[in-house]
């Protein structure tokens, strides 16, 4: 078991990483000074029944349980309102606790609810996917979607505790593991070339959840995100690095209506690919590092090509969603672009026409 401590301006909390932690959930809560008269467990509907029964057995007397069907479409005001109504009816107060057990979508919704109900309940995140364990569970971002785009309504709200149990990963299909790996890859590109090389040398072992390779990948990825969050909790400057691949990726997801044809991690990987290609065309990144990134992505999924998902007629829709990105502060679009592996630049403003030309060329290319 590994413990990583995150220290932000207003809160310090542990991330606990290990295997079979869920069996001792009550003891972990007590050891980390989590005390609550009432808990609301928000459970992903895909969590195995055996794990759900174990949780209910330990907390049944002072907990209520809400089953959540994770999808980008359910990451909405309607879902938030449904959960808030339950908390109100059950008379939760600010000393009580919301516990998320699921992936990034569930964690984003649950933490947003915890942040706004009576101006803040205790919040514990138990991420069940590789994507959420290495990314969304860390750093305190909450959010829901609107028809204008992804994560446009939300807050910054740090958890009291994060518990990442590797046992969950063994229940995931390979597509979900690749989805999470996209964020691990992102962290290596923005911060640590040595880690990128480690990933390249051990890719199959990590994807196959071999010990100690998967543990090292999760721990190193969490450490990179922790260090960035501690320096820039509210995304004023440095934390924008973590959006590498996301300006393109979020727009791709939204343009497909969050249909599942392209899940979040796949969209991020495709976004990393697009950002790297754009950077290369603008002569920001050198040829060798560019090829290392592109070839790594090909090893993950050779079908992640823009023209496998979009046609030229889709470009205006993609651009509309890119315009709505939170990092934009003027009429131009801000892209996070790599200069080399381990060094990414956060302020690169380009016109709609420049990006339109790039996307059109990417879609018609073979």
Coordinates of C-alpha atoms in Angstrom, one line a residue:
X1 CA 0.0 0.0 0.0
X2 CA 1.3 3.4 -1.0
X3 CA 0.1 6.8 0.5
X4 CA 0.6 10.0 -1.4
X5 CA -0.2 13.3 0.5
X6 CA -1.7 16.2 -1.5
X7 CA -1.3 19.6 0.1
X8 CA -3.3 22.4 -1.3
X9 CA -3.8 25.9 0.2
X10 CA -7.0 25.0 2.0
X11 CA -6.8 21.2 2.5
X12 CA -4.4 18.3 2.9
X13 CA -5.6 14.8 2.1
X14 CA -4.2 11.3 1.3
X15 CA -4.4 9.2 -1.8
X16 CA -4.1 5.6 -0.8
X17 CA -3.1 3.1 -3.5
X18 CA -3.1 -0.6 -3.1
X19 CA -4.9 -3.9 -3.7
X20 CA -8.0 -5.2 -1.8
X21 CA -8.4 -2.0 0.1
X22 CA -12.2 -2.2 -0.2
X23 CA -12.3 -5.1 2.3
X24 CA -11.1 -2.7 5.0
X25 CA -12.9 0.4 4.0
X26 CA -14.3 1.2 7.5
X27 CA -10.9 0.8 9.1
X28 CA -9.3 3.1 6.4
X29 CA -12.0 5.7 7.1
X30 CA -11.3 5.6 10.8
X31 CA -7.5 5.6 10.4
X32 CA -7.8 8.7 8.3
X33 CA -10.1 10.5 10.7
X34 CA -13.2 10.3 8.6
X35 CA -16.1 10.6 11.1
X36 CA -19.7 11.0 9.9
X37 CA -23.1 10.1 11.3
X38 CA -24.5 9.5 7.8
X39 CA -23.0 8.5 4.5
X40 CA -24.4 8.6 1.0
X41 CA -22.7 6.1 -1.2
X42 CA -23.1 6.9 -4.9
X43 CA -22.3 3.6 -6.6
X44 CA -21.7 3.0 -10.3
X45 CA -24.1 0.5 -11.6
X46 CA -21.2 -1.5 -13.1
X47 CA -19.5 -2.1 -9.7
X48 CA -19.5 -5.9 -9.1
X49 CA -22.2 -7.1 -6.7
X50 CA -19.7 -8.7 -4.5
X51 CA -18.0 -5.4 -3.8
X52 CA -21.4 -3.6 -3.3
X53 CA -22.5 -6.2 -0.8
X54 CA -19.2 -5.8 1.1
X55 CA -19.7 -2.0 1.4
X56 CA -23.3 -2.4 2.4
X57 CA -22.4 -4.9 5.1
X58 CA -20.0 -2.5 6.7
X59 CA -22.1 0.7 6.4
X60 CA -25.7 -0.4 6.1
X61 CA -26.7 1.0 9.5
X62 CA -25.7 4.6 8.8
X63 CA -25.7 4.9 5.0
X64 CA -28.0 5.3 2.0
X65 CA -27.1 4.0 -1.4
X66 CA -27.7 5.6 -4.8
X67 CA -27.1 3.7 -8.0
X68 CA -25.8 5.8 -10.9
X69 CA -25.6 4.8 -14.6
X70 CA -22.4 6.5 -15.7
X71 CA -22.7 8.3 -19.0
X72 CA -21.8 11.8 -20.2
X73 CA -25.5 12.4 -20.8
X74 CA -26.2 11.7 -17.1
X75 CA -23.6 14.1 -16.1
X76 CA -26.3 16.7 -15.9
X77 CA -28.3 19.2 -13.8
X78 CA -31.1 16.6 -13.6
X79 CA -28.9 14.0 -11.9
X80 CA -27.5 16.6 -9.5
X81 CA -31.0 17.7 -8.6
X82 CA -32.1 14.1 -8.0
X83 CA -29.3 13.5 -5.6
X84 CA -29.7 16.8 -3.8
X85 CA -33.4 16.0 -3.2
X86 CA -32.4 12.7 -1.5
X87 CA -29.8 14.5 0.7
X88 CA -32.4 17.0 1.7
X89 CA -35.1 14.4 2.5
X90 CA -32.6 12.4 4.6
X91 CA -31.6 15.6 6.4
X92 CA -27.8 15.4 5.7
X93 CA -25.7 18.1 7.4
X94 CA -22.3 19.5 6.8
X95 CA -20.6 16.9 9.0
X96 CA -22.0 14.1 6.9
X97 CA -20.3 12.5 3.9
X98 CA -20.8 11.7 0.2
X99 CA -18.8 8.7 -1.0
X100 CA -18.3 8.2 -4.7
X101 CA -17.5 4.6 -5.9
X102 CA -17.1 4.6 -9.6
X103 CA -15.4 6.2 -12.5
X104 CA -14.6 9.8 -13.4
X105 CA -18.1 10.8 -14.5
X106 CA -19.6 9.6 -11.2
X107 CA -16.8 11.3 -9.3
X108 CA -17.3 14.6 -11.0
X109 CA -21.1 14.5 -10.3
X110 CA -20.7 13.3 -6.7
X111 CA -18.0 15.9 -5.8
X112 CA -20.1 18.7 -7.4
X113 CA -23.1 17.7 -5.3
X114 CA -20.9 17.5 -2.1
X115 CA -19.5 21.0 -2.9
X116 CA -22.9 22.7 -3.2
X117 CA -25.1 21.0 -0.7
X118 CA -25.3 23.2 2.4
X119 CA -22.1 24.8 1.0
X120 CA -20.1 21.6 1.4
X121 CA -20.2 18.1 2.8
X122 CA -17.3 15.8 3.4
X123 CA -16.3 14.0 0.2
X124 CA -14.5 10.7 -0.3
X125 CA -13.6 9.4 -3.8
X126 CA -13.1 5.7 -4.4
X127 CA -12.2 5.6 -8.1
X128 CA -13.0 2.3 -9.9
X129 CA -11.4 2.9 -13.3
X130 CA -7.8 3.4 -14.3
X131 CA -8.8 6.8 -15.8
X132 CA -10.3 8.1 -12.6
X133 CA -7.5 6.6 -10.4
X134 CA -4.8 8.5 -12.3
X135 CA -6.6 11.7 -13.2
X136 CA -10.1 12.9 -12.2
X137 CA -10.0 11.6 -8.6
X138 CA -7.0 13.9 -7.9
X139 CA -7.1 17.6 -7.7
X140 CA -10.6 18.7 -6.7
X141 CA -12.2 19.5 -10.0
X142 CA -15.9 18.9 -10.1
X143 CA -18.2 19.4 -13.0
X144 CA -21.3 18.6 -15.1
X145 CA -22.0 19.0 -18.8
X146 CA -24.4 21.4 -20.6
X147 CA -25.6 21.4 -24.2
X148 CA -22.8 24.0 -24.8
X149 CA -20.1 21.5 -23.9
X150 CA -18.3 19.4 -21.4
X151 CA -17.6 20.3 -17.7
X152 CA -18.8 23.9 -18.2
X153 CA -20.5 24.0 -14.8
X154 CA -18.5 23.0 -11.7
X155 CA -16.3 24.0 -8.8
X156 CA -13.0 23.3 -7.2
X157 CA -13.6 21.1 -4.1
X158 CA -10.9 18.9 -2.6
X159 CA -11.9 15.5 -1.2
X160 CA -11.1 14.4 2.3
X161 CA -9.7 11.1 1.1
X162 CA -9.0 9.2 -2.1
X163 CA -8.8 5.3 -2.1
X164 CA -7.5 3.7 -5.3
X165 CA -8.0 0.0 -5.2
X166 CA -6.3 -1.9 -8.0
X167 CA -8.7 -4.8 -7.5
X168 CA -11.3 -2.7 -9.5
X169 CA -9.1 -2.7 -12.6
X170 CA -9.4 -6.5 -13.0
X171 CA -13.1 -6.1 -13.7
X172 CA -12.6 -3.6 -16.6
X173 CA -12.6 -4.4 -20.3
X174 CA -9.4 -3.7 -22.2
X175 CA -11.0 -0.6 -23.9
X176 CA -11.5 1.0 -20.4
X177 CA -7.9 0.2 -19.4
X178 CA -6.7 1.9 -22.6
X179 CA -9.0 4.8 -21.8
X180 CA -7.2 5.3 -18.5
X181 CA -3.8 4.8 -20.0
X182 CA -4.4 7.9 -22.1
X183 CA -4.1 10.1 -19.0
X184 CA -1.0 8.2 -17.8
X185 CA 0.5 8.9 -21.3
X186 CA -0.5 12.6 -21.0
X187 CA 1.2 13.0 -17.7
X188 CA 4.5 11.5 -19.0
X189 CA 4.5 13.8 -22.1
X190 CA 3.8 17.0 -20.1
X191 CA 6.3 16.3 -17.3
X192 CA 8.7 13.4 -17.5
X193 CA 10.4 11.9 -20.5
X194 CA 12.1 9.2 -18.3
X195 CA 8.5 8.1 -17.3
X196 CA 7.5 8.1 -21.0
X197 CA 10.3 5.8 -21.9
X198 CA 9.3 3.5 -19.0
X199 CA 5.8 3.4 -20.4
X200 CA 7.1 2.6 -23.9
X201 CA 9.3 -0.2 -22.6
X202 CA 6.5 -1.8 -20.5
X203 CA 3.3 -0.9 -22.3
X204 CA 2.0 -4.5 -22.6
X205 CA 2.8 -5.3 -19.0
X206 CA 1.0 -2.2 -17.8
X207 CA -2.1 -2.8 -19.9
X208 CA -2.2 -6.5 -18.7
X209 CA -2.1 -5.2 -15.1
X210 CA 1.1 -7.0 -14.2
X211 CA 2.6 -6.1 -10.8
X212 CA 4.7 -4.0 -10.2
X213 CA 4.3 -2.3 -13.6
X214 CA 0.7 -1.1 -13.2
X215 CA 1.3 0.1 -9.6
X216 CA 4.4 2.1 -10.7
X217 CA 2.4 3.6 -13.6
X218 CA -0.4 4.7 -11.3
X219 CA 1.9 6.0 -8.6
X220 CA 4.1 8.0 -11.0
X221 CA 1.1 9.4 -12.8
X222 CA -0.5 10.5 -9.5
X223 CA 2.7 12.1 -8.3
X224 CA 2.9 14.2 -11.5
X225 CA -0.7 15.4 -11.1
X226 CA -0.2 16.0 -7.3
X227 CA 2.8 18.2 -7.9
X228 CA 1.0 20.3 -10.5
X229 CA -2.2 20.7 -8.4
X230 CA -0.2 21.7 -5.3
X231 CA 1.4 24.6 -7.3
X232 CA -1.8 25.7 -9.0
X233 CA -5.0 24.4 -7.5
X234 CA -7.4 26.7 -9.3
X235 CA -5.9 26.4 -12.8
X236 CA -4.6 29.9 -13.0
X237 CA -1.4 29.0 -14.9
X238 CA 0.6 25.7 -14.5
X239 CA -2.4 23.4 -14.1
X240 CA -3.5 24.2 -17.6
X241 CA -0.8 21.7 -18.6
X242 CA -3.2 18.9 -17.5
X243 CA -5.5 20.0 -20.4
X244 CA -3.0 18.7 -22.9
X245 CA -5.0 16.8 -25.5
X246 CA -8.3 17.9 -24.0
X247 CA -9.2 21.0 -26.1
X248 CA -9.3 18.8 -29.2
X249 CA -10.5 15.7 -27.2
X250 CA -13.5 17.3 -25.5
X251 CA -14.6 18.8 -28.8
X252 CA -14.4 15.3 -30.5
X253 CA -16.5 13.8 -27.7
X254 CA -19.1 16.5 -27.8
X255 CA -19.3 16.5 -31.6
X256 CA -20.3 12.8 -31.4
X257 CA -22.9 13.6 -28.8
X258 CA -21.1 11.5 -26.1
X259 CA -22.4 8.5 -28.0
X260 CA -19.8 6.1 -26.9
X261 CA -18.2 5.7 -30.3
X262 CA -15.3 7.6 -28.7
X263 CA -15.0 7.4 -25.0
X264 CA -13.3 10.1 -22.9
X265 CA -9.9 8.4 -22.8
X266 CA -9.9 7.6 -26.4
X267 CA -10.9 11.2 -27.2
X268 CA -8.0 12.4 -25.0
X269 CA -5.5 10.1 -26.9
X270 CA -6.8 11.3 -30.2
X271 CA -6.6 14.9 -28.8
X272 CA -2.9 14.2 -27.8
X273 CA -2.3 13.0 -31.3
X274 CA -3.9 16.1 -32.9
X275 CA -2.1 18.5 -30.6
X276 CA 1.2 16.8 -31.3
X277 CA 0.6 16.9 -35.1
X278 CA -0.5 20.5 -34.9
X279 CA 2.7 21.3 -32.8
X280 CA 4.8 19.5 -35.4
X281 CA 3.2 21.5 -38.3
X282 CA 3.9 24.7 -36.4
X283 CA 7.5 23.6 -35.9
X284 CA 7.3 23.6 -32.1
X285 CA 8.2 20.0 -31.5
X286 CA 11.1 18.2 -33.0
X287 CA 10.8 15.3 -35.4
X288 CA 12.2 12.6 -33.1
X289 CA 9.9 13.4 -30.1
X290 CA 6.9 13.8 -32.5
X291 CA 7.5 10.3 -33.9
X292 CA 7.9 8.8 -30.4
X293 CA 4.5 10.1 -29.4
X294 CA 2.7 9.1 -32.6
X295 CA 4.2 5.6 -32.7
X296 CA 3.3 5.1 -29.0
X297 CA -0.3 6.0 -29.8
X298 CA -0.3 3.6 -32.8
X299 CA 0.8 0.8 -30.4
X300 CA -2.3 1.6 -28.3
X301 CA -4.9 1.8 -31.0
X302 CA -4.0 2.0 -34.7
X303 CA -7.6 3.0 -35.5
X304 CA -7.5 6.3 -33.6
X305 CA -7.5 8.5 -36.6
X306 CA -9.7 11.6 -37.1
X307 CA -11.0 10.4 -40.4
X308 CA -12.4 7.2 -38.8
X309 CA -14.8 9.3 -36.8
X310 CA -15.4 12.6 -38.7
X311 CA -16.0 14.0 -42.2
X312 CA -15.2 17.5 -43.4
X313 CA -18.9 18.5 -42.8
X314 CA -18.3 17.9 -39.0
X315 CA -15.4 20.4 -38.7
X316 CA -17.7 23.4 -38.0
X317 CA -19.3 21.5 -35.1
X318 CA -15.9 20.6 -33.7
X319 CA -14.8 24.2 -33.9
X320 CA -17.9 25.4 -32.1
X321 CA -17.1 23.1 -29.2
X322 CA -13.4 24.2 -29.2
X323 CA -14.6 27.8 -29.0
X324 CA -16.4 27.0 -25.7
X325 CA -13.3 25.6 -24.1
X326 CA -12.7 27.1 -20.6
X327 CA -9.1 28.1 -21.4
X328 CA -10.1 30.6 -24.2
X329 CA -10.0 34.2 -23.1
X330 CA -10.4 35.9 -26.5
X331 CA -11.6 35.1 -30.0
X332 CA -8.7 32.8 -30.7
X333 CA -8.4 29.2 -29.4
X334 CA -5.8 28.4 -26.8
X335 CA -4.0 25.1 -27.4
X336 CA -1.7 23.2 -25.0
X337 CA 1.2 22.1 -27.2
X338 CA 4.3 20.0 -26.7
X339 CA 7.8 21.4 -27.4
X340 CA 9.4 18.1 -26.5
X341 CA 8.5 15.1 -24.3
X342 CA 8.5 16.5 -20.8
X343 CA 8.0 20.1 -21.8
X344 CA 4.7 21.5 -22.8
X345 CA 3.7 25.1 -23.4
X346 CA 0.3 26.4 -22.2
X347 CA -0.4 29.6 -24.1
X348 CA -0.6 29.1 -27.9
X349 CA -3.4 31.2 -29.5
X350 CA -4.6 30.3 -33.0
X351 CA -7.4 31.6 -35.2
X352 CA -10.4 29.6 -36.0
X353 CA -9.3 29.5 -39.7
X354 CA -5.9 28.0 -38.8
X355 CA -7.4 25.2 -36.8
X356 CA -10.1 24.7 -39.4
X357 CA -7.5 24.2 -42.1
X358 CA -5.6 21.8 -39.9
X359 CA -8.7 19.7 -39.1
X360 CA -9.8 19.6 -42.8
X361 CA -6.3 18.3 -43.8
X362 CA -6.3 15.7 -41.0
X363 CA -9.7 14.4 -42.0
X364 CA -8.9 14.0 -45.7
X365 CA -5.5 12.6 -45.1
X366 CA -5.0 8.8 -45.5

